[in-house]
CSV table of C-alpha atoms in Angstrom, one decimal:
chain,number,residue,atom,x,y,z
A,1,UNK,CA,-81.8,-98.2,51.7
A,2,UNK,CA,-78.9,-100.5,52.4
A,3,UNK,CA,-75.6,-98.8,53.3
A,4,UNK,CA,-73.8,-100.8,50.6
A,5,UNK,CA,-75.0,-98.2,48.1
A,6,UNK,CA,-72.4,-95.6,49.0
A,7,UNK,CA,-71.6,-94.9,45.3
A,8,UNK,CA,-74.8,-92.9,45.0
A,9,UNK,CA,-73.9,-90.8,47.9
A,10,UNK,CA,-70.3,-90.4,46.6
A,11,UNK,CA,-71.6,-89.0,43.3
A,12,UNK,CA,-73.8,-86.3,44.9
A,13,UNK,CA,-71.2,-83.6,44.7
A,14,UNK,CA,-70.3,-81.3,41.8
A,15,UNK,CA,-66.7,-82.6,41.6
A,16,UNK,CA,-67.4,-86.3,41.8
A,17,UNK,CA,-70.5,-86.1,39.5
A,18,UNK,CA,-68.6,-84.1,36.8
A,19,UNK,CA,-65.5,-86.3,37.0
A,20,UNK,CA,-67.6,-89.4,36.6
A,21,UNK,CA,-69.6,-88.0,33.6
A,22,UNK,CA,-66.3,-86.9,32.0
A,23,UNK,CA,-65.0,-90.4,32.2
A,24,UNK,CA,-68.2,-91.7,30.6
A,25,UNK,CA,-68.4,-89.1,27.8
A,26,UNK,CA,-64.8,-89.3,26.8
A,27,UNK,CA,-65.5,-92.8,25.5
A,28,UNK,CA,-68.3,-91.5,23.2
A,29,UNK,CA,-67.2,-90.2,19.8
A,30,UNK,CA,-68.1,-86.7,18.7
A,31,UNK,CA,-69.0,-85.6,22.2
A,32,UNK,CA,-67.2,-82.7,24.0
A,33,UNK,CA,-66.7,-84.6,27.3
A,34,UNK,CA,-65.6,-81.5,29.3
A,35,UNK,CA,-68.4,-79.4,28.1
A,36,UNK,CA,-71.2,-82.0,28.4
A,37,UNK,CA,-70.0,-83.2,31.8
A,38,UNK,CA,-70.2,-79.7,33.1
A,39,UNK,CA,-73.6,-79.2,31.5
A,40,UNK,CA,-75.1,-82.4,32.9
A,41,UNK,CA,-73.5,-82.9,36.3
A,42,UNK,CA,-76.3,-81.0,38.2
A,43,UNK,CA,-79.1,-83.1,36.7
A,44,UNK,CA,-77.2,-86.3,37.1
A,45,UNK,CA,-76.4,-85.5,40.7
A,46,UNK,CA,-80.0,-84.7,41.6
A,47,UNK,CA,-81.4,-87.8,39.7
A,48,UNK,CA,-79.2,-90.0,42.0
A,49,UNK,CA,-79.8,-88.0,45.2
A,50,UNK,CA,-83.6,-87.9,44.6
A,51,UNK,CA,-83.7,-91.5,43.7
A,52,UNK,CA,-81.8,-92.5,46.8
A,53,UNK,CA,-84.2,-90.3,48.9
A,54,UNK,CA,-87.3,-91.9,47.5
A,55,UNK,CA,-86.0,-95.3,48.5
A,56,UNK,CA,-85.0,-94.2,51.9
A,57,UNK,CA,-88.4,-92.6,52.6
A,58,UNK,CA,-90.1,-95.7,51.1
A,59,UNK,CA,-88.3,-97.8,53.7
A,60,UNK,CA,-89.9,-95.8,56.5
A,61,UNK,CA,-93.6,-95.5,55.4
A,62,UNK,CA,-96.5,-97.9,55.6
A,63,UNK,CA,-97.0,-100.5,52.9
A,64,UNK,CA,-99.8,-98.5,51.3
A,65,UNK,CA,-97.4,-95.8,49.9
A,66,UNK,CA,-94.3,-97.9,49.2
A,67,UNK,CA,-95.1,-98.6,45.5
A,68,UNK,CA,-95.2,-95.0,44.5
A,69,UNK,CA,-92.0,-94.1,46.4
A,70,UNK,CA,-90.1,-97.1,45.0
A,71,UNK,CA,-91.3,-96.5,41.5
A,72,UNK,CA,-90.2,-92.9,41.5
A,73,UNK,CA,-86.9,-93.8,43.2
A,74,UNK,CA,-86.3,-96.3,40.4
A,75,UNK,CA,-87.2,-93.9,37.6
A,76,UNK,CA,-84.8,-91.3,39.0
A,77,UNK,CA,-81.9,-93.8,39.3
A,78,UNK,CA,-82.7,-95.0,35.7
A,79,UNK,CA,-82.5,-91.4,34.4
A,80,UNK,CA,-79.1,-91.0,36.2
A,81,UNK,CA,-77.9,-94.2,34.4
A,82,UNK,CA,-79.2,-93.0,31.1
A,83,UNK,CA,-77.4,-89.6,31.5
A,84,UNK,CA,-74.2,-91.5,32.0
A,85,UNK,CA,-74.5,-93.0,28.5
A,86,UNK,CA,-76.7,-90.5,26.7
A,87,UNK,CA,-75.2,-87.0,27.0
A,88,UNK,CA,-78.3,-85.4,25.4
A,89,UNK,CA,-80.9,-87.2,27.4
A,90,UNK,CA,-83.9,-86.5,27.2
A,91,UNK,CA,-83.8,-85.9,23.5
A,92,UNK,CA,-87.5,-85.3,23.3
A,93,UNK,CA,-90.6,-84.9,25.5
A,94,UNK,CA,-91.9,-88.3,24.3
A,95,UNK,CA,-89.3,-89.9,26.6
A,96,UNK,CA,-90.8,-88.3,29.7
A,97,UNK,CA,-93.9,-90.6,29.6
A,98,UNK,CA,-93.7,-94.0,31.4
A,99,UNK,CA,-93.8,-96.0,28.2
A,100,UNK,CA,-96.3,-98.5,29.7
A,101,UNK,CA,-100.0,-98.6,30.2
A,102,UNK,CA,-102.4,-100.5,32.4
A,103,UNK,CA,-106.1,-101.2,32.3
A,104,UNK,CA,-108.1,-98.1,33.2
A,105,UNK,CA,-111.0,-100.0,34.7
A,106,UNK,CA,-110.5,-103.0,36.9
A,107,UNK,CA,-112.8,-106.0,36.7
A,108,UNK,CA,-115.1,-106.8,39.7
A,109,UNK,CA,-113.1,-109.8,40.8
A,110,UNK,CA,-109.8,-108.1,40.1
A,111,UNK,CA,-106.5,-110.0,40.8
A,112,UNK,CA,-103.1,-108.3,40.6
A,113,UNK,CA,-101.5,-111.6,39.7
A,114,UNK,CA,-103.8,-112.0,36.7
A,115,UNK,CA,-103.5,-108.3,35.6
A,116,UNK,CA,-101.3,-107.2,32.7
A,117,UNK,CA,-99.5,-104.2,31.4
A,118,UNK,CA,-99.0,-103.1,27.8
A,119,UNK,CA,-95.7,-101.8,26.5
A,120,UNK,CA,-95.8,-98.6,24.4
A,121,UNK,CA,-93.4,-97.8,21.5
A,122,UNK,CA,-92.3,-94.5,23.1
A,123,UNK,CA,-91.5,-93.4,26.6
A,124,UNK,CA,-89.0,-94.3,29.4
A,125,UNK,CA,-89.5,-98.0,29.4
A,126,UNK,CA,-88.6,-98.8,25.8
A,127,UNK,CA,-85.9,-96.1,25.9
A,128,UNK,CA,-84.0,-97.4,28.9
A,129,UNK,CA,-84.5,-101.0,27.7
A,130,UNK,CA,-82.7,-100.1,24.5
A,131,UNK,CA,-80.0,-97.9,25.7
A,132,UNK,CA,-79.1,-99.6,29.0
A,133,UNK,CA,-79.8,-103.2,28.1
A,134,UNK,CA,-79.7,-103.3,24.3
A,135,UNK,CA,-83.2,-104.7,24.1
A,136,UNK,CA,-85.1,-103.0,21.3
A,137,UNK,CA,-87.5,-105.9,20.3
A,138,UNK,CA,-89.7,-106.8,23.2
A,139,UNK,CA,-90.6,-110.4,23.5
A,140,UNK,CA,-94.2,-109.4,24.4
A,141,UNK,CA,-96.7,-106.6,23.7
A,142,UNK,CA,-98.4,-107.1,27.0
A,143,UNK,CA,-97.4,-109.3,30.0
A,144,UNK,CA,-99.1,-110.7,33.1
A,145,UNK,CA,-97.9,-109.8,36.5
A,146,UNK,CA,-97.7,-113.4,37.6
A,147,UNK,CA,-95.4,-114.2,34.7
A,148,UNK,CA,-93.1,-111.3,35.8
A,149,UNK,CA,-93.1,-112.4,39.4
A,150,UNK,CA,-92.3,-116.0,38.3
A,151,UNK,CA,-88.8,-115.0,37.1
A,152,UNK,CA,-87.6,-113.1,40.2
A,153,UNK,CA,-85.4,-115.6,42.1
A,154,UNK,CA,-86.1,-114.3,45.6
A,155,UNK,CA,-89.8,-115.0,45.2
A,156,UNK,CA,-89.4,-118.7,44.2
A,157,UNK,CA,-89.8,-119.8,47.9
A,158,UNK,CA,-93.4,-118.5,47.7
A,159,UNK,CA,-94.2,-120.4,44.5
A,160,UNK,CA,-92.5,-123.5,46.0
A,161,UNK,CA,-95.0,-123.3,48.9
A,162,UNK,CA,-97.7,-123.6,46.3
A,163,UNK,CA,-95.9,-126.7,44.8
A,164,UNK,CA,-95.6,-124.6,41.6
A,165,UNK,CA,-92.0,-124.7,40.2
A,166,UNK,CA,-91.2,-121.6,38.3
A,167,UNK,CA,-87.3,-121.5,38.2
A,168,UNK,CA,-84.4,-123.8,38.8
A,169,UNK,CA,-80.9,-123.2,40.0
A,170,UNK,CA,-78.4,-123.8,37.1
A,171,UNK,CA,-75.2,-122.3,38.4
A,172,UNK,CA,-73.5,-119.5,40.4
A,173,UNK,CA,-71.9,-116.1,39.7
A,174,UNK,CA,-68.7,-117.6,41.0
A,175,UNK,CA,-68.5,-120.4,38.4
A,176,UNK,CA,-68.3,-120.7,34.6
A,177,UNK,CA,-70.3,-123.9,34.6
A,178,UNK,CA,-74.0,-124.1,34.0
A,179,UNK,CA,-76.0,-127.3,34.6
A,180,UNK,CA,-79.5,-127.9,33.1
A,181,UNK,CA,-81.6,-131.0,34.0
A,182,UNK,CA,-82.7,-132.7,30.8
A,183,UNK,CA,-86.3,-132.7,32.1
A,184,UNK,CA,-86.3,-129.1,30.9
A,185,UNK,CA,-86.4,-130.3,27.3
A,186,UNK,CA,-89.9,-131.6,27.8
A,187,UNK,CA,-91.1,-128.3,29.2
A,188,UNK,CA,-89.5,-126.4,26.3
A,189,UNK,CA,-90.5,-129.0,23.7
A,190,UNK,CA,-86.9,-128.9,22.3
A,191,UNK,CA,-84.1,-131.3,21.5
A,192,UNK,CA,-80.7,-131.0,23.2
A,193,UNK,CA,-79.3,-129.2,20.2
A,194,UNK,CA,-82.3,-126.9,19.8
A,195,UNK,CA,-82.3,-126.0,23.5
A,196,UNK,CA,-78.6,-125.0,23.4
A,197,UNK,CA,-79.3,-123.0,20.3
A,198,UNK,CA,-82.2,-121.2,22.1
A,199,UNK,CA,-80.1,-120.1,25.1
A,200,UNK,CA,-76.8,-119.5,23.3
A,201,UNK,CA,-77.5,-115.9,22.3
A,202,UNK,CA,-78.0,-115.0,26.0
A,203,UNK,CA,-74.7,-116.5,27.1
A,204,UNK,CA,-71.0,-115.7,26.8
A,205,UNK,CA,-69.2,-117.9,24.4
A,206,UNK,CA,-69.7,-121.7,25.2
A,207,UNK,CA,-66.3,-123.2,25.5
A,208,UNK,CA,-67.3,-126.8,26.4
A,209,UNK,CA,-70.4,-129.0,26.3
A,210,UNK,CA,-71.2,-132.2,28.1
A,211,UNK,CA,-74.6,-134.0,27.7
A,212,UNK,CA,-75.8,-137.2,29.4
A,213,UNK,CA,-79.2,-138.6,30.2
A,214,UNK,CA,-79.8,-136.4,33.2
A,215,UNK,CA,-77.9,-133.1,32.5
A,216,UNK,CA,-76.7,-130.7,30.0
A,217,UNK,CA,-73.5,-129.0,31.3
A,218,UNK,CA,-71.9,-126.0,29.7
A,219,UNK,CA,-68.7,-124.2,30.4
A,220,UNK,CA,-68.8,-120.5,29.4
A,221,UNK,CA,-66.0,-118.1,28.6
A,222,UNK,CA,-66.7,-115.8,31.5
A,223,UNK,CA,-68.9,-115.7,34.6
A,224,UNK,CA,-72.5,-114.3,34.4
A,225,UNK,CA,-72.5,-111.2,36.5
A,226,UNK,CA,-75.8,-109.4,35.4
A,227,UNK,CA,-79.4,-110.4,36.1
A,228,UNK,CA,-80.5,-110.5,32.5
A,229,UNK,CA,-83.1,-113.1,31.4
A,230,UNK,CA,-83.4,-115.9,30.9
A,231,UNK,CA,-80.6,-116.1,33.5
A,232,UNK,CA,-81.6,-114.3,36.8
A,233,UNK,CA,-79.4,-113.9,39.8
A,234,UNK,CA,-80.4,-114.2,43.5
A,235,UNK,CA,-79.0,-111.1,45.2
A,236,UNK,CA,-78.2,-113.0,48.5
A,237,UNK,CA,-76.6,-116.3,47.5
A,238,UNK,CA,-75.4,-115.3,44.0
A,239,UNK,CA,-77.2,-118.4,42.5
A,240,UNK,CA,-78.2,-118.2,38.8
A,241,UNK,CA,-81.8,-119.3,38.1
A,242,UNK,CA,-83.4,-120.3,34.8
A,243,UNK,CA,-87.2,-120.5,34.0
A,244,UNK,CA,-88.6,-124.0,34.4
A,245,UNK,CA,-91.4,-123.4,32.0
A,246,UNK,CA,-91.2,-122.3,28.4
A,247,UNK,CA,-93.7,-119.5,28.8
A,248,UNK,CA,-91.5,-117.8,31.4
A,249,UNK,CA,-88.5,-117.6,29.1
A,250,UNK,CA,-88.1,-113.8,29.1
A,251,UNK,CA,-84.8,-112.6,27.6
A,252,UNK,CA,-85.0,-109.2,29.2
A,253,UNK,CA,-83.2,-107.4,32.1
A,254,UNK,CA,-84.6,-108.0,35.6
A,255,UNK,CA,-84.6,-104.2,35.9
A,256,UNK,CA,-87.3,-104.1,33.2
A,257,UNK,CA,-89.3,-106.7,35.1
A,258,UNK,CA,-89.2,-104.7,38.4
A,259,UNK,CA,-90.2,-101.5,36.4
A,260,UNK,CA,-93.3,-103.1,35.0
A,261,UNK,CA,-94.4,-104.5,38.3
A,262,UNK,CA,-93.7,-101.3,40.2
A,263,UNK,CA,-95.5,-99.2,37.6
A,264,UNK,CA,-98.7,-101.3,37.9
A,265,UNK,CA,-98.5,-101.3,41.7
A,266,UNK,CA,-98.0,-97.6,41.8
A,267,UNK,CA,-101.0,-97.1,39.6
A,268,UNK,CA,-103.1,-99.3,41.9
A,269,UNK,CA,-101.8,-97.4,44.9
A,270,UNK,CA,-102.7,-94.0,43.4
A,271,UNK,CA,-105.9,-94.7,41.5
A,272,UNK,CA,-107.6,-97.8,42.9
A,273,UNK,CA,-108.0,-96.7,46.5
A,274,UNK,CA,-110.9,-99.0,47.3
A,275,UNK,CA,-109.1,-102.2,46.0
A,276,UNK,CA,-105.8,-101.2,47.5
A,277,UNK,CA,-107.3,-100.3,50.8
A,278,UNK,CA,-109.2,-103.6,51.0
A,279,UNK,CA,-106.1,-105.6,50.1
A,280,UNK,CA,-104.0,-104.0,52.8
A,281,UNK,CA,-106.7,-104.1,55.5
A,282,UNK,CA,-108.3,-107.6,54.9
A,283,UNK,CA,-105.2,-109.3,53.5
A,284,UNK,CA,-107.7,-111.8,51.9
A,285,UNK,CA,-106.1,-112.3,48.5
A,286,UNK,CA,-103.1,-114.3,47.4
A,287,UNK,CA,-101.9,-111.0,45.9
A,288,UNK,CA,-101.0,-109.6,49.4
A,289,UNK,CA,-98.1,-111.8,50.4
A,290,UNK,CA,-96.6,-111.7,46.9
A,291,UNK,CA,-96.9,-107.9,46.7
A,292,UNK,CA,-95.4,-107.5,50.1
A,293,UNK,CA,-92.5,-109.9,49.3
A,294,UNK,CA,-91.8,-108.2,46.0
A,295,UNK,CA,-91.7,-104.7,47.5
A,296,UNK,CA,-89.1,-105.9,50.1
A,297,UNK,CA,-87.0,-107.4,47.3
A,298,UNK,CA,-87.2,-104.5,44.8
A,299,UNK,CA,-86.3,-101.9,47.5
A,300,UNK,CA,-82.9,-103.6,48.0
A,301,UNK,CA,-82.2,-105.2,44.6
A,302,UNK,CA,-82.9,-102.4,42.1
A,303,UNK,CA,-80.6,-99.8,43.7
A,304,UNK,CA,-77.9,-102.5,43.8
A,305,UNK,CA,-78.3,-103.5,40.1
A,306,UNK,CA,-78.4,-99.9,38.9
A,307,UNK,CA,-75.3,-99.1,41.0
A,308,UNK,CA,-73.5,-101.9,39.2
A,309,UNK,CA,-74.7,-100.3,35.9
A,310,UNK,CA,-73.1,-97.0,36.9
A,311,UNK,CA,-69.9,-98.7,38.0
A,312,UNK,CA,-69.7,-100.6,34.7
A,313,UNK,CA,-69.7,-97.4,32.5
A,314,UNK,CA,-67.6,-94.8,34.2
A,315,UNK,CA,-64.5,-94.5,36.4
A,316,UNK,CA,-63.3,-92.0,39.0
């Protein structure tokens, strides 16, 4: 795991973990911050420590085991984030399930890109989606893996090699201006006004608007700093990307996207030994380079995003 994630290590002591939780809980009404921070610091500390360890081990093993290690690393970090906002987490045993299901039996000519997962009403996925990212109404009941990969900015180079445009750059984290080519309107089947109305709920306040034949340019009240759909951020160059096609308009957090992909890959790794073994040994399918690329991205990006979530809630 990248050395930039020192905050996780810093919080793996009783004093720092308890002080951090106290700063989080004192902002929550009807919670005894001192008592709850003492009660929860140990679990919080180990969620982060174990999550960090899963990622570090995942970085050292062969590709065949990475999905499982990264998935459990992610779930532990998510639980740490939840405990910073939900002093009584987990409130029930129903929250301990993954909150997602995949097909039990794979078709003969199975393709990961064409596979899908189904979201459940209870479990970790809907719970963290609601309490970390304020998303209670999912825009889908089930979703295809290719559609999820299509909105990860760092994977766009692979789609570009296929001459398949999935996202476009519309701005930067360092600027309050967003610029959309008007050709998007044909893809979204929307007028200028309807397009702006469509994206407005996912943006800070729009302060200024300029429309000509080629572009729609917006000035927003504050910079976009979180990778939440339909605006996704490239972790290296800080560019903001937007879905080029209407069917990839997913107003959810990128954390949710990585969770669904990692869940399905970890299930394949654990329970579809023949398919997984063939994929890694023969490298015959298009799935292989996309899976390998995704695993490299998620290993670095998710700890980075979840660290930002922790830093945004509590202070030391």
